[in-house]
Amino acid sequence: MSEINQDRELLERIRAGDISACDDCVRIHSHGIYRLALRLMRDPADAEDVVQETFLSAFKGIDRFDGRSGLSTWLYRIAFNAAMMRLRRRRPEFVPVDRADEQEEDLPIPEAMVDWCLLPEQELVRSEAREEMERAIGELPPKLRAVFVMRELEELSTEETAQALGLSEQAVKTRLHRARLLLRERLSSYFAAGASTNR
Amino acid sequence: MSHEGCSHLLAGLSDFLDGEASAELCAEIQKHMADCNKCRVVINTLRKTVELYHQLPQPAFPDDARERLHKTLELSGYLK
């Protein structure tokens, strides 16, 4: 069954009060929602709270879902909004993801020029390197982090990410590019330091 | 990548890596890469950065958290 048909069938069953459909929805979508929440909140307990809030809000408001986006995109949107509310409460000075002006910000200029692609593959994928990669995501500005996680890690399309975040597709592409450049810089410093230590 | 001739290509690098750049931009970047070692390094490491992130293990929703979620949804009448 295609994802669209699966969504449609699941939606009809949830609306009809079929409890096993809610169970199926949780089973299918909870991992992705948790991963997004974890990377936005950077705390497993907070991420769990976001997941709970997401499914409660979704089931409560299922009649408001208009089906213009996929069910998973809608759930990501609810999770994202729930996470942003919590981050705002945690840090009142927090800049909302949808307010910054893309045009006002220059792209980060690449500075690190070490070709670490030449390092052995086992060096690039060892657990310390992966921990550094996770830390680097966590330290991206939230507006870039949300786009990067949805596009690159959850593999939503540009259109789905734009729908989930309430952004234009061009803004999604610009933010993804900016996030990639920042992460490249960060990994370049990390792998360059490792390469010189191992020499 | 701060020298002349490189900076204006910067905005198009993700489109280039994602196969979404125009034929003209692809040709321009490929021609530039042949002559510019710095840009070659930036593009190769940017491509590798994306590749490594795609290989990152994806954390699963923990079983104990799933049980707590089920309890919450049961209490709210969405599950039994």
Tab-separated table of C-alpha atoms in Angstrom:
chain	number	residue	atom	x	y	z
A	1	MET	CA	0.000	0.000	0.000
A	2	SER	CA	1.377	3.442	-0.887
A	3	GLU	CA	2.121	5.900	1.923
A	4	ILE	CA	-0.758	8.148	0.787
A	5	ASN	CA	-3.270	5.277	0.843
A	6	GLN	CA	-1.888	4.042	4.164
A	7	ASP	CA	-2.323	7.542	5.641
A	8	ARG	CA	-5.851	7.818	4.246
A	9	GLU	CA	-6.917	4.438	5.598
A	10	LEU	CA	-5.354	5.125	8.994
A	11	LEU	CA	-7.028	8.507	9.167
A	12	GLU	CA	-10.464	7.088	8.380
A	13	ARG	CA	-10.039	4.421	11.047
A	14	ILE	CA	-8.894	6.954	13.691
A	15	ARG	CA	-11.826	9.240	12.876
A	16	ALA	CA	-14.193	6.280	13.122
A	17	GLY	CA	-12.963	5.711	16.672
A	18	ASP	CA	-11.005	2.546	15.861
A	19	ILE	CA	-8.625	2.269	18.811
A	20	SER	CA	-6.302	-0.132	16.989
A	21	ALA	CA	-5.770	2.631	14.392
A	22	CYS	CA	-4.372	4.945	17.080
A	23	ASP	CA	-2.105	2.096	18.119
A	24	ASP	CA	-0.957	1.638	14.502
A	25	CYS	CA	-0.353	5.375	14.166
A	26	VAL	CA	1.860	5.381	17.267
A	27	ARG	CA	3.711	2.276	16.092
A	28	ILE	CA	4.380	3.706	12.619
A	29	HIS	CA	5.234	7.289	13.527
A	30	SER	CA	6.615	7.384	17.074
A	31	HIS	CA	10.241	6.644	16.164
A	32	GLY	CA	10.495	9.531	13.697
A	33	ILE	CA	8.673	11.936	16.003
A	34	TYR	CA	10.942	10.932	18.888
A	35	ARG	CA	14.109	11.420	16.814
A	36	LEU	CA	13.008	14.909	15.760
A	37	ALA	CA	12.042	15.789	19.332
A	38	LEU	CA	15.294	14.411	20.749
A	39	ARG	CA	17.420	16.418	18.349
A	40	LEU	CA	15.442	19.586	18.962
A	41	MET	CA	15.223	19.255	22.745
A	42	ARG	CA	18.600	17.513	23.308
A	43	ASP	CA	17.143	15.731	26.324
A	44	PRO	CA	15.448	12.288	26.267
A	45	ALA	CA	12.878	13.154	28.972
A	46	ASP	CA	11.866	16.376	27.211
A	47	ALA	CA	11.725	14.506	23.905
A	48	GLU	CA	9.405	11.911	25.460
A	49	ASP	CA	7.128	14.711	26.706
A	50	VAL	CA	7.028	16.163	23.190
A	51	VAL	CA	6.073	12.764	21.743
A	52	GLN	CA	3.257	12.392	24.280
A	53	GLU	CA	1.982	15.893	23.576
A	54	THR	CA	2.172	15.268	19.825
A	55	PHE	CA	0.003	12.144	19.827
A	56	LEU	CA	-2.467	13.549	22.360
A	57	SER	CA	-2.876	16.751	20.303
A	58	ALA	CA	-3.089	14.795	17.051
A	59	PHE	CA	-5.796	12.379	18.218
A	60	LYS	CA	-7.729	15.156	19.917
A	61	GLY	CA	-7.575	17.359	16.821
A	62	ILE	CA	-7.786	14.682	14.145
A	63	ASP	CA	-10.890	16.307	12.644
A	64	ARG	CA	-8.839	19.444	11.960
A	65	PHE	CA	-6.395	17.494	9.786
A	66	ASP	CA	-7.350	18.480	6.240
A	67	GLY	CA	-5.227	15.886	4.434
A	68	ARG	CA	-3.387	18.473	2.323
A	69	SER	CA	-0.109	17.173	3.737
A	70	GLY	CA	0.717	13.606	4.669
A	71	LEU	CA	-0.161	12.348	8.141
A	72	SER	CA	3.514	12.092	9.096
A	73	THR	CA	4.158	15.681	7.922
A	74	TRP	CA	1.246	16.851	10.079
A	75	LEU	CA	2.599	14.937	13.080
A	76	TYR	CA	6.079	16.423	12.537
A	77	ARG	CA	4.489	19.870	12.478
A	78	ILE	CA	2.690	19.263	15.785
A	79	ALA	CA	5.889	17.870	17.327
A	80	PHE	CA	7.932	20.782	16.053
A	81	ASN	CA	5.476	23.326	17.482
A	82	ALA	CA	5.383	21.500	20.813
A	83	ALA	CA	9.182	21.452	20.961
A	84	MET	CA	9.423	25.156	20.088
A	85	MET	CA	6.926	26.041	22.840
A	86	ARG	CA	9.032	24.163	25.359
A	87	LEU	CA	12.284	25.719	24.127
A	88	ARG	CA	10.710	29.166	24.379
A	89	ARG	CA	9.640	28.469	27.937
A	90	ARG	CA	13.152	27.262	28.713
A	91	ARG	CA	14.788	30.289	27.056
A	92	PRO	CA	12.489	33.285	26.650
A	93	GLU	CA	15.033	35.038	24.392
A	94	PHE	CA	14.834	32.096	21.978
A	95	VAL	CA	14.314	33.280	18.367
A	96	PRO	CA	11.333	31.585	16.724
A	97	VAL	CA	12.222	29.480	13.721
A	98	ASP	CA	9.862	31.201	11.351
A	99	ARG	CA	10.753	34.823	11.974
A	100	ALA	CA	14.357	35.296	10.924
A	101	ASP	CA	14.878	36.916	7.537
A	102	GLU	CA	16.849	34.591	5.255
A	103	GLN	CA	18.041	37.450	3.088
A	104	GLU	CA	19.666	39.274	5.963
A	105	GLU	CA	22.075	36.496	6.709
A	106	ASP	CA	25.156	35.728	4.643
A	107	LEU	CA	26.157	32.160	3.998
A	108	PRO	CA	28.982	30.941	6.236
A	109	ILE	CA	32.216	31.257	4.247
A	110	PRO	CA	34.181	27.978	4.266
A	111	GLU	CA	37.473	28.409	6.082
A	112	ALA	CA	38.677	24.878	6.851
A	113	MET	CA	40.560	23.542	3.824
A	114	VAL	CA	41.696	20.135	5.056
A	115	ASP	CA	40.675	17.298	2.760
A	116	TRP	CA	39.665	14.866	5.489
A	117	CYS	CA	37.828	12.709	2.942
A	118	LEU	CA	41.203	11.010	2.537
A	119	LEU	CA	41.067	9.641	6.104
A	120	PRO	CA	40.319	5.909	6.440
A	121	GLU	CA	36.580	5.183	6.524
A	122	GLN	CA	36.807	3.548	9.974
A	123	GLU	CA	38.197	6.847	11.295
A	124	LEU	CA	35.199	8.735	9.919
A	125	VAL	CA	32.530	6.443	11.349
A	126	ARG	CA	33.994	5.573	14.756
A	127	SER	CA	31.771	6.253	17.744
A	128	GLU	CA	33.649	9.380	18.897
A	129	ALA	CA	33.227	10.911	15.448
A	130	ARG	CA	29.514	10.126	15.518
A	131	GLU	CA	29.185	11.690	18.969
A	132	GLU	CA	30.850	14.803	17.574
A	133	MET	CA	28.402	14.781	14.654
A	134	GLU	CA	25.437	14.610	17.061
A	135	ARG	CA	26.914	17.415	19.201
A	136	ALA	CA	27.380	19.501	16.071
A	137	ILE	CA	23.696	19.078	15.130
A	138	GLY	CA	22.701	20.031	18.672
A	139	GLU	CA	24.722	23.221	18.459
A	140	LEU	CA	23.206	24.385	15.181
A	141	PRO	CA	20.803	27.312	15.626
A	142	PRO	CA	17.326	25.740	16.147
A	143	LYS	CA	15.956	27.151	12.886
A	144	LEU	CA	18.695	25.371	10.943
A	145	ARG	CA	18.587	22.274	13.136
A	146	ALA	CA	14.893	21.641	12.471
A	147	VAL	CA	15.385	21.830	8.707
A	148	PHE	CA	18.542	19.717	8.773
A	149	VAL	CA	16.961	16.964	10.884
A	150	MET	CA	13.804	16.792	8.786
A	151	ARG	CA	15.505	16.909	5.400
A	152	GLU	CA	18.723	15.029	6.022
A	153	LEU	CA	17.946	12.601	8.834
A	154	GLU	CA	14.195	12.009	8.564
A	155	GLU	CA	14.392	12.277	4.768
A	156	LEU	CA	11.338	14.476	4.338
A	157	SER	CA	11.200	16.185	0.951
A	158	THR	CA	11.754	19.923	0.626
A	159	GLU	CA	7.978	20.336	0.150
A	160	GLU	CA	7.112	18.233	3.227
A	161	THR	CA	9.664	20.088	5.367
A	162	ALA	CA	8.274	23.421	4.183
A	163	GLN	CA	4.742	22.275	5.093
A	164	ALA	CA	5.829	20.975	8.498
A	165	LEU	CA	7.696	24.165	9.391
A	166	GLY	CA	5.437	26.676	7.682
A	167	LEU	CA	8.279	27.923	5.486
A	168	SER	CA	8.712	28.479	1.772
A	169	GLU	CA	10.570	25.750	-0.114
A	170	GLN	CA	13.312	28.270	-0.929
A	171	ALA	CA	13.773	29.027	2.783
A	172	VAL	CA	14.089	25.288	3.474
A	173	LYS	CA	16.765	24.948	0.781
A	174	THR	CA	18.692	27.978	2.039
A	175	ARG	CA	18.604	26.773	5.642
A	176	LEU	CA	19.647	23.255	4.680
A	177	HIS	CA	22.600	24.622	2.730
A	178	ARG	CA	23.614	26.866	5.617
A	179	ALA	CA	23.396	23.945	8.058
A	180	ARG	CA	25.491	21.728	5.801
A	181	LEU	CA	28.199	24.406	5.484
A	182	LEU	CA	28.321	24.887	9.269
A	183	LEU	CA	28.521	21.137	9.868
A	184	ARG	CA	31.240	20.757	7.233
A	185	GLU	CA	33.260	23.410	9.023
A	186	ARG	CA	32.761	21.703	12.364
A	187	LEU	CA	33.669	18.232	11.064
A	188	SER	CA	36.668	19.650	9.224
A	189	SER	CA	38.070	21.057	12.475
A	190	TYR	CA	37.358	17.784	14.274
A	191	PHE	CA	38.884	15.475	11.681
A	192	ALA	CA	41.838	17.794	11.041
A	193	ALA	CA	42.656	17.795	14.767
A	194	GLY	CA	42.357	13.998	14.857
A	195	ALA	CA	44.541	13.596	11.794
A	196	SER	CA	47.304	15.772	13.246
A	197	THR	CA	47.131	13.937	16.613
A	198	ASN	CA	47.460	10.568	14.901
A	199	ARG	CA	50.449	11.628	12.846
B	1	MET	CA	37.109	29.829	-0.524
B	2	SER	CA	37.469	33.487	0.186
B	3	HIS	CA	39.333	34.385	-2.997
B	4	GLU	CA	37.833	35.905	-6.121
B	5	GLY	CA	35.806	33.644	-8.377
B	6	CYS	CA	34.772	31.177	-5.650
B	7	SER	CA	32.316	33.006	-3.437
B	8	HIS	CA	29.609	33.426	-6.050
B	9	LEU	CA	29.464	29.625	-6.503
B	10	LEU	CA	28.927	29.019	-2.789
B	11	ALA	CA	25.126	29.437	-2.819
B	12	GLY	CA	24.712	26.781	-5.505
B	13	LEU	CA	26.806	24.013	-3.943
B	14	SER	CA	23.944	22.112	-2.266
B	15	ASP	CA	21.898	22.214	-5.466
B	16	PHE	CA	24.987	20.899	-7.264
B	17	LEU	CA	25.462	18.040	-4.755
B	18	ASP	CA	21.733	17.201	-4.776
B	19	GLY	CA	21.615	17.074	-8.572
B	20	GLU	CA	19.257	20.050	-8.662
B	21	ALA	CA	21.585	22.635	-10.208
B	22	SER	CA	21.063	23.890	-13.745
B	23	ALA	CA	23.287	22.489	-16.482
B	24	GLU	CA	25.011	25.888	-16.692
B	25	LEU	CA	25.796	25.964	-12.974
B	26	CYS	CA	27.040	22.351	-13.009
B	27	ALA	CA	29.366	23.139	-15.896
B	28	GLU	CA	30.612	26.279	-14.157
B	29	ILE	CA	31.295	24.470	-10.873
B	30	GLN	CA	33.004	21.535	-12.599
B	31	LYS	CA	35.200	23.876	-14.626
B	32	HIS	CA	36.056	25.853	-11.495
B	33	MET	CA	36.847	22.696	-9.489
B	34	ALA	CA	39.379	21.616	-12.107
B	35	ASP	CA	41.385	24.788	-11.456
B	36	CYS	CA	40.706	25.543	-7.801
B	37	ASN	CA	42.014	23.165	-5.159
B	38	LYS	CA	40.253	24.987	-2.306
B	39	CYS	CA	36.842	24.656	-3.911
B	40	ARG	CA	37.552	21.015	-4.717
B	41	VAL	CA	38.241	20.404	-1.000
B	42	VAL	CA	35.113	22.306	0.076
B	43	ILE	CA	32.849	20.415	-2.330
B	44	ASN	CA	34.377	17.012	-1.520
B	45	THR	CA	34.150	17.554	2.233
B	46	LEU	CA	30.636	19.000	1.956
B	47	ARG	CA	29.571	15.901	0.011
B	48	LYS	CA	31.266	13.660	2.598
B	49	THR	CA	29.603	15.561	5.468
B	50	VAL	CA	26.160	14.845	3.990
B	51	GLU	CA	27.107	11.202	3.355
B	52	LEU	CA	28.317	10.685	6.945
B	53	TYR	CA	25.145	12.215	8.381
B	54	HIS	CA	23.037	9.886	6.235
B	55	GLN	CA	24.899	6.957	7.829
B	56	LEU	CA	24.348	8.182	11.390
B	57	PRO	CA	22.535	5.556	13.497
B	58	GLN	CA	18.937	6.590	14.161
B	59	PRO	CA	17.848	6.356	17.815
B	60	ALA	CA	14.654	4.364	18.402
B	61	PHE	CA	11.787	5.433	20.645
B	62	PRO	CA	12.693	3.588	23.892
B	63	ASP	CA	10.416	0.732	24.998
B	64	ASP	CA	9.833	2.200	28.471
B	65	ALA	CA	8.859	5.549	26.941
B	66	ARG	CA	6.496	3.716	24.580
B	67	GLU	CA	4.834	2.027	27.579
B	68	ARG	CA	4.368	5.386	29.293
B	69	LEU	CA	2.913	6.827	26.085
B	70	HIS	CA	0.455	3.945	25.862
B	71	LYS	CA	-0.620	4.517	29.467
B	72	THR	CA	-1.188	8.222	28.804
B	73	LEU	CA	-3.192	7.488	25.653
B	74	GLU	CA	-5.199	4.812	27.474
B	75	LEU	CA	-6.088	7.269	30.231
B	76	SER	CA	-7.235	9.731	27.567
B	77	GLY	CA	-9.385	7.066	25.918
B	78	TYR	CA	-7.414	6.784	22.690
B	79	LEU	CA	-6.049	3.318	23.432
B	80	LYS	CA	-7.085	0.396	25.599
